[in-house]
XYZ file of C-alpha atoms in Angstrom:
730
model
C -82.793 -49.592 45.430
C -85.886 -51.316 46.964
C -85.649 -55.006 47.385
C -87.629 -57.177 44.889
C -88.317 -54.305 42.392
C -87.449 -54.275 38.731
C -84.356 -52.108 38.189
C -84.718 -51.725 34.456
C -86.325 -53.291 31.446
C -84.946 -56.775 31.139
C -82.724 -56.416 34.231
C -84.530 -59.046 36.339
C -85.132 -59.099 40.137
C -82.724 -58.027 42.857
C -81.089 -61.029 44.600
C -79.435 -59.068 47.368
C -82.302 -59.951 49.817
C -81.190 -61.716 52.964
C -83.056 -64.878 54.232
C -83.396 -68.636 53.734
C -83.266 -70.092 50.179
C -87.088 -70.725 49.946
C -87.938 -67.142 50.775
C -85.358 -65.915 48.332
C -86.735 -68.103 45.591
C -90.370 -67.012 46.228
C -89.388 -63.396 46.142
C -87.586 -63.987 42.906
C -90.677 -65.674 41.379
C -92.898 -62.744 42.327
C -90.510 -60.382 40.643
C -90.479 -62.513 37.516
C -94.314 -62.512 37.384
C -94.371 -58.754 37.569
C -91.730 -58.622 34.876
C -93.732 -60.868 32.542
C -96.880 -58.730 32.967
C -94.869 -55.648 32.210
C -93.437 -57.248 29.088
C -96.857 -58.333 27.772
C -98.325 -54.901 28.294
C -95.380 -53.324 26.523
C -95.746 -55.623 23.536
C -99.517 -54.824 23.292
C -98.749 -51.137 23.352
C -96.175 -51.617 20.657
C -98.624 -53.621 18.562
C -101.294 -50.955 18.936
C -98.723 -48.297 18.171
C -97.579 -50.060 15.022
C -101.188 -50.584 13.857
C -101.885 -46.951 14.465
C -98.874 -45.989 12.460
C -100.030 -48.325 9.699
C -103.576 -46.888 9.511
C -103.946 -46.084 5.855
C -107.261 -44.214 6.329
C -105.642 -41.243 8.106
C -105.141 -38.003 6.243
C -101.433 -37.771 7.231
C -100.602 -40.960 5.398
C -97.601 -40.502 3.177
C -96.806 -43.129 0.642
C -93.054 -42.605 0.818
C -92.963 -43.286 4.556
C -95.165 -46.362 4.131
C -92.749 -47.718 1.603
C -89.862 -47.139 3.998
C -91.639 -48.885 6.924
C -92.724 -51.781 4.753
C -89.216 -52.202 3.391
C -87.745 -52.090 6.930
C -90.249 -54.698 8.269
C -89.636 -56.936 5.330
C -85.960 -56.992 6.240
C -86.782 -58.571 9.643
C -85.978 -62.316 9.765
C -89.149 -63.277 11.653
C -91.337 -61.377 9.206
C -89.568 -63.071 6.340
C -90.152 -66.480 7.940
C -93.873 -65.709 8.611
C -94.447 -64.528 5.075
C -92.799 -67.625 3.708
C -95.006 -69.972 5.759
C -98.187 -67.931 5.220
C -99.042 -67.770 8.967
C -101.577 -65.336 10.325
C -99.736 -62.744 12.396
C -102.382 -62.715 15.217
C -102.273 -66.432 15.495
C -98.525 -66.297 15.389
C -98.532 -63.712 18.199
C -100.622 -65.997 20.391
C -98.211 -68.832 19.747
C -95.308 -66.637 20.792
C -97.157 -65.624 23.927
C -97.864 -69.236 24.858
C -94.285 -70.136 24.226
C -93.134 -67.331 26.475
C -95.410 -68.518 29.302
C -94.090 -72.009 28.957
C -90.527 -70.780 29.095
C -91.376 -68.631 32.080
C -92.754 -71.614 34.018
C -89.669 -73.612 33.166
C -87.434 -70.750 34.248
C -89.284 -70.499 37.614
C -88.752 -74.148 38.219
C -85.059 -73.788 37.409
C -84.728 -70.879 39.794
C -86.463 -72.856 42.587
C -84.261 -75.835 41.877
C -81.133 -73.712 42.051
C -82.287 -71.633 45.048
C -79.767 -73.211 47.399
C -76.893 -72.562 44.967
C -78.061 -68.993 44.487
C -78.179 -68.461 48.260
C -74.720 -70.003 48.593
C -73.460 -67.715 45.839
C -75.020 -64.799 47.651
C -73.251 -65.721 50.899
C -69.954 -66.134 49.073
C -70.309 -62.775 47.441
C -71.056 -61.249 50.841
C -67.921 -62.895 52.303
C -65.847 -61.615 49.400
C -67.176 -58.125 49.998
C -65.999 -58.277 53.610
C -62.579 -59.569 52.569
C -62.253 -56.834 49.970
C -63.293 -54.294 52.560
C -60.489 -55.465 54.870
C -58.003 -55.387 51.994
C -59.132 -51.873 51.177
C -58.368 -50.886 54.762
C -54.938 -52.491 54.551
C -54.146 -50.692 51.259
C -55.297 -47.391 52.743
C -52.851 -48.024 55.606
C -50.106 -48.784 53.144
C -50.840 -45.565 51.232
C -50.620 -43.477 54.388
C -47.338 -45.222 55.280
C -45.910 -44.484 51.805
C -46.893 -40.829 52.142
C -44.998 -40.585 55.395
C -41.976 -42.358 53.832
C -41.973 -39.897 50.865
C -41.914 -36.944 53.221
C -39.043 -38.545 55.105
C -37.129 -39.075 51.833
C -37.605 -35.404 50.913
C -36.324 -34.428 54.323
C -33.261 -36.667 53.881
C -32.626 -35.213 50.396
C -32.694 -31.676 51.749
C -30.314 -32.683 54.499
C -27.992 -34.309 51.900
C -27.920 -31.148 49.735
C -27.162 -29.050 52.772
C -24.346 -31.366 53.834
C -22.908 -31.354 50.269
C -22.818 -27.539 50.230
C -21.081 -27.498 53.602
C -18.552 -30.072 52.303
C -17.748 -28.035 49.195
C -17.329 -24.899 51.253
C -14.992 -26.696 53.625
C -12.971 -28.102 50.700
C -12.687 -24.654 49.110
C -11.555 -23.174 52.378
C -9.110 -26.016 52.834
C -7.698 -25.502 49.312
C -7.113 -21.798 49.903
C -5.688 -22.401 53.306
C -3.464 -25.184 51.992
C -2.158 -22.931 49.190
C -1.627 -20.130 51.629
C 0.272 -22.384 54.010
C 2.355 -23.841 51.154
C 3.267 -20.371 49.916
C 4.064 -19.155 53.393
C 6.278 -22.053 54.308
C 9.944 -21.660 53.284
C 11.379 -25.183 53.036
C 14.837 -25.932 54.255
C 15.907 -27.273 50.858
C 15.301 -23.842 49.340
C 17.358 -22.122 52.011
C 20.322 -24.478 51.674
C 20.235 -24.376 47.847
C 20.090 -20.578 47.605
C 22.860 -20.178 50.169
C 25.264 -22.946 49.157
C 24.662 -24.179 45.585
C 26.404 -22.581 42.555
C 24.127 -20.548 40.318
C 24.905 -22.757 37.320
C 23.229 -25.813 38.852
C 19.750 -26.702 37.720
C 18.575 -27.067 41.321
C 19.524 -23.448 42.034
C 17.498 -22.281 39.047
C 14.461 -24.289 40.158
C 14.653 -22.977 43.736
C 15.087 -19.445 42.377
C 11.789 -19.832 40.520
C 10.160 -20.957 43.770
C 11.700 -18.078 45.690
C 10.434 -15.615 43.087
C 6.941 -17.069 43.490
C 7.081 -16.681 47.274
C 8.349 -13.106 46.962
C 5.468 -12.188 44.682
C 3.011 -13.953 47.027
C 4.401 -12.119 50.030
C 3.963 -8.806 48.186
C 0.359 -9.717 47.416
C -0.318 -10.615 51.056
C 1.250 -7.395 52.255
C -1.141 -5.432 50.059
C -4.014 -7.332 51.725
C -2.482 -6.658 55.153
C -2.373 -10.361 56.001
C -0.842 -10.882 59.448
C 0.805 -14.179 58.486
C 2.979 -12.344 55.938
C 5.154 -10.873 58.699
C 6.197 -14.388 59.760
C 8.111 -15.084 56.524
C 8.997 -11.583 55.297
C 12.362 -11.492 57.014
C 13.649 -14.842 55.751
C 12.348 -14.190 52.214
C 14.156 -10.834 52.094
C 17.416 -12.439 53.241
C 17.170 -15.158 50.602
C 16.418 -12.542 47.953
C 19.503 -10.511 48.864
C 21.681 -13.613 48.743
C 20.290 -14.694 45.369
C 20.721 -11.187 43.914
C 24.330 -11.077 45.101
C 25.221 -14.439 43.565
C 23.437 -13.671 40.272
C 25.102 -10.254 39.964
C 28.531 -11.762 40.491
C 27.874 -14.494 37.914
C 26.554 -12.197 35.142
C 29.276 -9.557 35.625
C 31.895 -12.284 35.448
C 30.495 -13.407 32.086
C 30.411 -9.819 30.808
C 34.017 -9.197 31.890
C 35.054 -12.352 30.026
C 34.071 -10.586 26.765
C 36.991 -8.216 27.245
C 39.671 -10.869 27.040
C 41.657 -10.739 23.782
C 40.755 -13.281 21.087
C 37.552 -14.180 22.935
C 34.599 -15.465 20.961
C 31.951 -13.452 22.775
C 29.160 -15.551 21.276
C 29.991 -18.398 23.683
C 29.379 -16.406 26.911
C 26.326 -14.848 25.244
C 24.874 -18.308 24.687
C 25.616 -19.132 28.318
C 23.753 -16.042 29.470
C 20.765 -17.006 27.337
C 20.553 -20.299 29.218
C 20.142 -18.280 32.450
C 17.965 -15.482 31.088
C 15.699 -15.911 34.146
C 18.493 -14.439 36.292
C 18.028 -11.016 34.693
C 14.254 -11.372 34.901
C 14.607 -12.060 38.642
C 16.817 -9.004 39.083
C 14.473 -6.796 37.060
C 11.526 -7.848 39.202
C 13.215 -7.676 42.613
C 16.280 -5.419 42.378
C 16.084 -2.907 39.537
C 19.235 -1.100 40.615
C 21.350 -4.210 40.109
C 19.551 -4.966 36.839
C 20.369 -1.487 35.520
C 23.997 -1.897 36.644
C 24.318 -5.141 34.691
C 22.612 -3.686 31.627
C 24.846 -0.597 31.619
C 27.954 -2.727 32.086
C 26.944 -4.945 29.171
C 26.223 -1.964 26.912
C 29.546 -0.309 27.713
C 31.532 -3.524 27.221
C 29.924 -4.599 23.946
C 30.022 -1.083 22.514
C 33.791 -0.964 22.972
C 34.270 -4.500 21.680
C 32.295 -3.915 18.466
C 33.931 -0.575 17.813
C 37.428 -1.957 18.326
C 36.743 -5.058 16.232
C 35.199 -3.305 13.235
C 37.712 -0.459 13.262
C 40.587 -2.922 13.193
C 38.884 -5.126 10.594
C 38.079 -2.197 8.283
C 41.629 -0.911 8.487
C 43.080 -4.298 7.598
C 40.654 -4.701 4.708
C 41.860 -1.485 3.084
C 45.360 -2.962 2.902
C 44.196 -5.616 0.428
C 42.417 -3.171 -1.915
C 43.649 -2.636 -5.455
C 46.274 0.086 -5.550
C 45.039 1.434 -8.882
C 41.782 3.329 -8.450
C 39.890 5.661 -10.738
C 40.299 9.429 -10.384
C 38.502 12.450 -11.774
C 40.321 12.146 -15.124
C 39.196 8.570 -15.717
C 35.958 9.441 -17.485
C 34.221 7.876 -20.460
C 34.817 10.759 -22.828
C 38.520 11.275 -22.024
C 40.818 10.285 -24.875
C 43.481 7.639 -24.310
C 46.158 9.901 -25.791
C 45.564 12.655 -23.235
C 48.791 13.701 -21.566
C 49.142 14.535 -17.939
C 51.363 16.922 -16.176
C 54.692 16.054 -14.568
C 53.232 15.996 -11.075
C 49.973 14.281 -11.966
C 49.112 10.859 -10.598
C 49.851 7.957 -12.969
C 46.763 6.789 -14.809
C 45.318 3.315 -14.869
C 47.040 0.834 -17.129
C 43.766 0.445 -19.030
C 41.041 3.007 -18.575
C 38.520 0.600 -20.143
C 38.593 -1.627 -17.026
C 36.823 1.151 -15.111
C 33.747 0.714 -17.295
C 33.830 -3.085 -17.560
C 31.931 -5.293 -15.123
C 33.793 -8.531 -15.825
C 33.773 -10.776 -12.764
C 32.995 -7.931 -10.397
C 29.285 -8.649 -10.673
C 29.791 -12.031 -8.974
C 29.781 -10.205 -5.647
C 25.963 -9.981 -5.977
C 25.443 -13.713 -6.486
C 23.766 -15.467 -3.518
C 26.786 -17.691 -2.888
C 29.177 -14.740 -2.828
C 26.842 -12.263 -1.151
C 26.335 -14.416 1.953
C 29.664 -16.207 1.731
C 32.398 -16.142 4.394
C 33.958 -12.761 5.071
C 37.506 -12.012 3.933
C 40.342 -12.691 6.341
C 42.779 -9.798 5.737
C 45.962 -11.404 7.027
C 45.305 -14.501 4.900
C 44.802 -12.297 1.822
C 48.001 -10.371 2.602
C 49.917 -13.595 3.009
C 48.717 -14.723 -0.430
C 49.351 -11.255 -1.924
C 45.701 -11.083 -3.044
C 44.021 -7.816 -3.990
C 40.316 -7.039 -4.260
C 38.122 -4.244 -5.653
C 36.416 -1.956 -3.192
C 32.965 -3.545 -3.554
C 34.349 -6.927 -2.407
C 35.801 -5.336 0.726
C 32.556 -3.428 1.217
C 30.542 -6.670 0.985
C 32.771 -8.442 3.516
C 32.676 -5.526 5.955
C 28.904 -5.096 5.824
C 28.121 -8.796 5.889
C 30.105 -8.990 9.130
C 28.058 -6.033 10.384
C 24.800 -7.696 9.287
C 25.657 -11.011 10.914
C 26.796 -9.511 14.210
C 24.004 -6.937 14.250
C 21.244 -9.521 13.763
C 22.696 -11.798 16.435
C 23.117 -8.913 18.883
C 19.558 -7.666 18.345
C 18.123 -11.120 18.986
C 20.254 -11.501 22.127
C 19.135 -8.141 23.492
C 15.477 -8.885 22.807
C 15.707 -12.296 24.468
C 17.975 -11.685 27.454
C 16.965 -8.145 28.399
C 13.306 -8.744 27.481
C 12.871 -5.657 25.303
C 10.926 -5.137 22.094
C 9.955 -2.406 19.653
C 11.522 0.998 20.242
C 13.107 -0.138 23.521
C 15.017 -2.860 21.696
C 16.111 -0.413 18.976
C 17.303 2.111 21.561
C 19.294 -0.540 23.402
C 20.793 -1.786 20.114
C 21.785 1.744 19.075
C 23.428 2.373 22.446
C 25.689 -0.620 21.715
C 26.215 -0.357 17.925
C 25.758 3.404 17.501
C 29.451 4.256 17.795
C 30.408 1.523 15.333
C 27.768 2.576 12.807
C 28.889 6.214 13.038
C 32.459 5.095 12.333
C 31.238 3.162 9.271
C 29.315 6.152 7.937
C 32.284 8.463 8.446
C 34.576 6.057 6.627
C 32.037 5.691 3.818
C 31.699 9.456 3.491
C 35.475 9.845 3.190
C 35.708 7.168 0.514
C 32.687 8.341 -1.488
C 33.862 11.953 -1.618
C 36.953 10.906 -3.620
C 35.528 7.949 -5.579
C 35.132 8.017 -9.368
C 34.514 4.298 -9.902
C 30.826 4.360 -10.763
C 30.522 0.567 -11.086
C 32.011 0.094 -7.601
C 29.532 2.598 -6.141
C 26.611 0.990 -7.969
C 27.614 -2.478 -6.778
C 27.819 -1.161 -3.208
C 24.309 0.257 -3.590
C 22.942 -3.116 -4.673
C 24.842 -4.909 -1.917
C 23.060 -2.673 0.594
C 19.682 -3.260 -1.124
C 20.153 -7.016 -0.875
C 21.361 -6.855 2.731
C 18.326 -4.757 3.596
C 16.099 -7.431 2.057
C 17.868 -10.110 4.127
C 17.319 -8.252 7.414
C 13.680 -7.662 6.481
C 13.274 -11.392 5.802
C 14.799 -12.140 9.218
C 12.464 -9.558 10.767
C 15.386 -7.567 12.206
C 14.658 -3.808 12.028
C 17.802 -2.770 13.933
C 19.883 -1.800 10.859
C 17.138 -0.213 8.733
C 18.183 3.359 9.513
C 21.827 2.544 8.813
C 20.992 1.061 5.404
C 19.071 4.215 4.530
C 21.970 6.414 5.653
C 24.447 4.481 3.477
C 22.145 4.692 0.456
C 21.806 8.440 1.000
C 25.595 8.639 0.679
C 25.969 6.333 -2.330
C 23.086 7.337 -4.610
C 24.067 11.024 -4.993
C 27.698 10.050 -5.647
C 26.734 7.524 -8.295
C 24.508 10.061 -10.017
C 27.289 12.666 -9.871
C 29.844 10.310 -11.471
C 27.328 9.351 -14.153
C 26.609 13.011 -14.915
C 30.367 13.662 -15.131
C 30.679 10.884 -17.730
C 27.704 12.284 -19.651
C 29.339 15.734 -19.677
C 32.672 14.270 -20.769
C 31.060 12.627 -23.822
C 29.037 15.748 -24.606
C 32.165 17.906 -24.534
C 34.408 15.521 -26.508
C 36.032 17.064 -29.616
C 36.244 14.404 -32.393
C 39.252 16.179 -33.944
C 41.308 15.580 -30.799
C 40.746 11.833 -30.757
C 43.536 10.879 -33.163
C 43.414 9.193 -36.557
C 40.001 8.389 -37.995
C 39.145 4.706 -38.286
C 35.949 2.920 -39.362
C 36.367 0.305 -36.625
C 34.405 0.673 -33.352
C 35.642 3.602 -31.271
C 37.030 3.005 -27.792
C 34.596 5.535 -26.308
C 31.607 3.635 -27.680
C 33.135 0.421 -26.345
C 33.469 2.038 -22.920
C 29.823 3.058 -23.094
C 28.697 -0.404 -24.212
C 30.558 -2.138 -21.384
C 29.401 0.388 -18.803
C 25.784 0.493 -19.939
C 25.493 -3.305 -20.089
C 26.982 -3.536 -16.598
C 24.573 -1.002 -15.097
C 21.536 -2.414 -16.926
C 22.303 -5.997 -15.857
C 22.763 -4.954 -12.224
C 19.727 -2.656 -12.233
C 17.349 -5.367 -13.478
C 16.960 -6.887 -9.991
C 16.199 -3.610 -8.157
C 15.084 -1.149 -10.870
C 15.610 2.541 -10.195
C 13.911 5.204 -12.323
C 16.609 7.813 -11.683
C 19.256 5.378 -12.950
C 17.192 4.604 -16.048
C 16.810 8.318 -16.746
C 20.570 8.928 -16.454
C 21.300 5.941 -18.698
C 18.865 7.388 -21.220
C 20.764 10.710 -21.187
C 24.057 8.846 -21.555
C 22.710 6.883 -24.534
C 21.579 10.083 -26.256
C 25.025 11.658 -25.814
C 26.751 8.512 -27.124
C 24.488 8.457 -30.184
C 25.306 12.129 -30.810
C 29.010 11.394 -30.356
C 28.878 8.558 -32.894
C 27.152 10.850 -35.385
C 29.761 13.573 -34.796
C 32.568 11.068 -35.324
C 30.915 9.719 -38.488
C 30.644 13.260 -39.867
C 34.464 13.452 -39.862
C 34.633 10.889 -42.698
C 34.529 12.417 -46.189
C 32.414 9.724 -47.922
C 28.940 8.577 -46.971
C 29.986 4.959 -47.374
C 32.736 5.309 -44.757
C 30.309 7.132 -42.488
C 27.833 4.261 -42.735
C 30.552 1.646 -42.167
C 31.653 3.514 -39.023
C 28.068 3.783 -37.770
C 27.281 0.117 -38.484
C 30.463 -1.100 -36.771
C 29.816 0.982 -33.654
C 26.098 0.221 -33.421
C 26.737 -3.477 -33.916
C 29.484 -3.559 -31.298
C 27.344 -1.761 -28.703
C 24.378 -3.993 -29.475
C 26.463 -7.171 -29.154
C 27.896 -6.136 -25.786
C 24.495 -5.059 -24.448
C 22.803 -8.297 -25.490
C 25.374 -10.346 -23.543
C 24.136 -8.944 -20.220
C 20.955 -6.934 -20.709
C 17.513 -8.306 -21.511
C 16.487 -8.429 -25.174
C 13.513 -6.152 -24.506
C 15.513 -3.451 -22.692
C 15.259 0.104 -23.968
C 18.965 0.264 -24.859
C 18.905 -2.954 -26.919
C 15.767 -1.967 -28.828
C 17.162 1.497 -29.566
C 20.423 0.248 -31.066
C 18.639 -2.508 -33.001
C 16.540 0.123 -34.765
C 19.584 2.301 -35.471
C 21.600 -0.647 -36.792
C 18.761 -1.803 -39.043
C 18.247 1.683 -40.490
C 21.969 2.252 -41.192
C 22.372 -1.249 -42.669
C 19.488 -0.670 -45.058
C 20.916 2.678 -46.026
C 24.328 1.120 -46.638
C 22.832 -1.526 -48.914
C 21.104 1.214 -50.903
C 24.407 3.099 -51.014
C 26.424 0.198 -52.462
C 23.737 -0.769 -54.974
C 23.344 2.776 -56.230
C 26.419 3.048 -58.618
C 25.806 -0.048 -60.752
C 22.046 -0.335 -60.321
C 20.948 3.140 -59.333
C 19.139 3.738 -62.631
C 17.083 0.567 -62.348
C 16.280 1.233 -58.672
C 15.152 4.783 -59.446
C 13.057 3.566 -62.407
C 11.359 0.838 -60.282
C 10.546 3.281 -57.495
C 9.208 5.854 -59.952
C 7.171 3.272 -61.871
C 5.662 1.760 -58.717
C 4.633 5.234 -57.547
C 2.936 5.956 -60.917
C 1.257 2.507 -60.861
C -0.404 3.331 -57.560
C -1.731 6.555 -59.103
C -2.722 4.842 -62.425
C -0.368 7.083 -64.437
C 2.116 4.486 -65.766
C 1.533 5.687 -69.364
C 3.766 8.673 -68.612
C 6.806 6.324 -68.934
C 5.676 4.854 -72.262
C 8.217 6.876 -74.271
C 11.261 5.806 -72.074
C 12.138 2.788 -74.246
C 15.767 3.848 -74.599
C 16.100 4.158 -70.821
C 14.540 0.735 -70.283
C 16.802 -0.854 -72.912
C 19.863 0.472 -71.071
C 18.597 -0.868 -67.740
C 17.978 -4.398 -69.011
C 21.645 -5.045 -69.681
C 22.839 -6.226 -66.232
C 23.541 -9.838 -67.133
C 27.138 -9.901 -65.817
C 27.440 -6.700 -63.838
C 26.049 -8.205 -60.572
C 28.885 -10.813 -60.394
C 31.640 -8.205 -60.554
C 29.760 -6.089 -58.030
C 29.470 -9.061 -55.680
C 33.209 -9.705 -55.860
C 34.024 -6.068 -55.141
C 31.596 -5.927 -52.230
C 32.922 -9.120 -50.658
C 36.460 -7.789 -50.797
C 35.302 -4.483 -49.305
C 33.415 -6.137 -46.414
C 36.352 -8.285 -45.360
C 38.394 -5.175 -44.664
C 35.648 -2.786 -43.545
C 33.534 -4.662 -40.981
C 34.774 -6.066 -37.696
C 31.820 -8.284 -36.859
C 31.504 -11.573 -38.733
C 27.741 -11.125 -39.008
C 28.229 -8.105 -41.270
C 30.497 -9.973 -43.644
C 27.189 -11.451 -44.849
C 26.104 -8.006 -46.053
C 27.028 -8.754 -49.729
C 24.477 -11.548 -49.691
C 21.950 -9.150 -48.218
C 22.744 -6.622 -50.928
C 22.175 -9.220 -53.661
C 18.896 -10.218 -52.012
C 17.825 -6.567 -52.097
C 18.914 -6.427 -55.748
C 16.712 -9.438 -56.557
C 13.769 -7.673 -54.948
C 14.344 -4.597 -57.117
C 14.796 -6.778 -60.233
C 11.559 -8.583 -59.396
C 9.871 -5.180 -59.241
C 11.469 -4.322 -62.628
C 9.953 -7.524 -64.104
C 6.591 -6.639 -62.640
C 6.654 -3.149 -64.174
C 7.627 -4.421 -67.656
C 4.808 -6.973 -67.528
C 2.266 -4.163 -67.375
C 0.213 -3.522 -70.584
C 2.101 -0.282 -71.164
C 5.427 -2.083 -71.817
C 4.341 -5.467 -73.190
C 5.032 -4.391 -76.765
C 8.718 -3.615 -76.050
C 11.096 -5.986 -77.833
C 13.728 -5.530 -75.136
C 11.614 -7.575 -72.698
C 13.019 -10.738 -74.284
C 16.494 -9.817 -72.977
C 15.405 -9.841 -69.332
C 17.252 -12.330 -67.120
C 15.033 -15.086 -65.769
C 14.369 -14.290 -62.126
C 14.686 -17.913 -61.000
C 18.001 -18.255 -62.850
C 19.276 -15.107 -61.130
C 18.302 -16.472 -57.702
C 20.151 -19.749 -58.381
C 23.272 -17.832 -59.397
C 23.097 -15.699 -56.251
C 22.888 -18.802 -54.037
C 26.062 -20.121 -55.670
C 27.929 -17.086 -54.377
C 26.632 -17.457 -50.813
C 29.521 -17.272 -48.279
C 30.506 -20.519 -46.524
C 31.277 -18.918 -43.123
């Protein structure tokens, strides 16, 4: 910018001119004079411009714009003041101009007066500029220094990262080398412990674990062809041979201890489980010795189990009941049947074959998993047991020993699945075959169906126990036993069904209305089988029981047909049905098929018997009521309008019911065996009241209301009161 020129409108002169204060002040005054001239010229131009714009004689004049300009000028404070005072604007402009000149002269004087201060300020500003320039140079130096420091820091950071990587690599190498050295080194403590310490000490077991680790590590290094492996291979092999020798001797000694008489082999088994790592070490490092030990254990335990169970089974048979059922002890065989001279003596009571009694307690949880029988103790006390009790004791011993043996084999020999089952069968196979052979011999000559059925359910429960324990070792044996027992049970049941079907009622002795012993046998047997079968239902058993029930019902009907009178037939049927129902309800569920069937039969025969005993004295009235009720439904009651003589005869029963009640009560006391049926006279009178109520209802119809005999009818309420007086007190 040129010195002393105006930089912009209103900006004033430039004071950056060098020189003494007077020259500076004069230059400043010249600039101010130029500035004032410029300002005056600008104001004149503006005034001319405004007057031109306000020329109202021009053709472009627009009233709207004039209004806007006038309104804008009127808003100006100076214009407002001039208008208020009424001053002429030209005169006012001259006054403003004079005032400006006066102010300008005063301002010039002030500038001249302050010229020295302005020059001093100028020099100070110049000095400050030089100082700032030096500071700028210093800061530029600092910036360049910081740039160099930043580059150095980056260099140091890169060096640090590189050193950190090298450190990690060295540590990794050191770790691997340290592990390698540790695994290669065989400490003296290991050598002395393996060579001198007994195998039962904890220190030996710990050092054996370490030795096994070093053996595996040496094998791994040999696969990698590491040269350092050859330095320790010899000593590791020698320690391995020594450890194998000591372990073999220890385990074989424990196995041989099983063979001592009266030895509880579970104790040495538990000891072996404590040192199960010994066999694992042998299996990993010396399979020949491991197989030798396994074969020796299998051979020893197979002989021990076979000898134990064979002896135990033989001693159990000595405490079995001497009296057992044979082929002649069937449900349909009469008690009076005679046997030949050389035939085997029969049971003292054939009914005990078909009665469950206390034999079912063998299936209770407390008895099922209770202690096994001790034969010599039972012999000393002269105790005898049914076959199913001996069977339970024998097979619970098998279950207990079998489960324990399977768990031991799985744990010690480290086998599972089919391998464990094969190893278990190699030990217990001979014993299980002996059991099956013994069972086959017994079953082929057994006719005690309840004993066989109890044995079946013992096996079913034992199978559930082994399944709960997750022991599959005996599953095939349970199935084999059931395949022996089920067909035999079905055969015995079919033999009993045939015996009842082929029974000749005329060969069963004197006729009697009391329950027959064959039906009692059936009731006891059926209730026993049904109560046992409720826990593990079997459709084949239910089907056979259904066939047996049909044959028994046919037998009862055949026996009833032997009686000459219908009343005796009904008494026989009611007594037998009631007895069978009572026995069944003691053990079987109320909704079982057998109970429901005999309830229906008993109800039907009881109703028929009531009709039978009411027929002689009241048969005419009963027939009339039934006939009249049938005609009432059809609307044909007028057909009986002319039977007044018949109705008159029927009305006269005022005293006949009392004599009938006395006769019936006397008859029931001697005819029915169950106390509940001694109440039948009361039931008969109740049925009579129902018929008499129907008789009243018929005579109250319009057809018979004109009959004079209606007045002789007994009051129904009075009859009911009289009947209650004769109600039995028992």
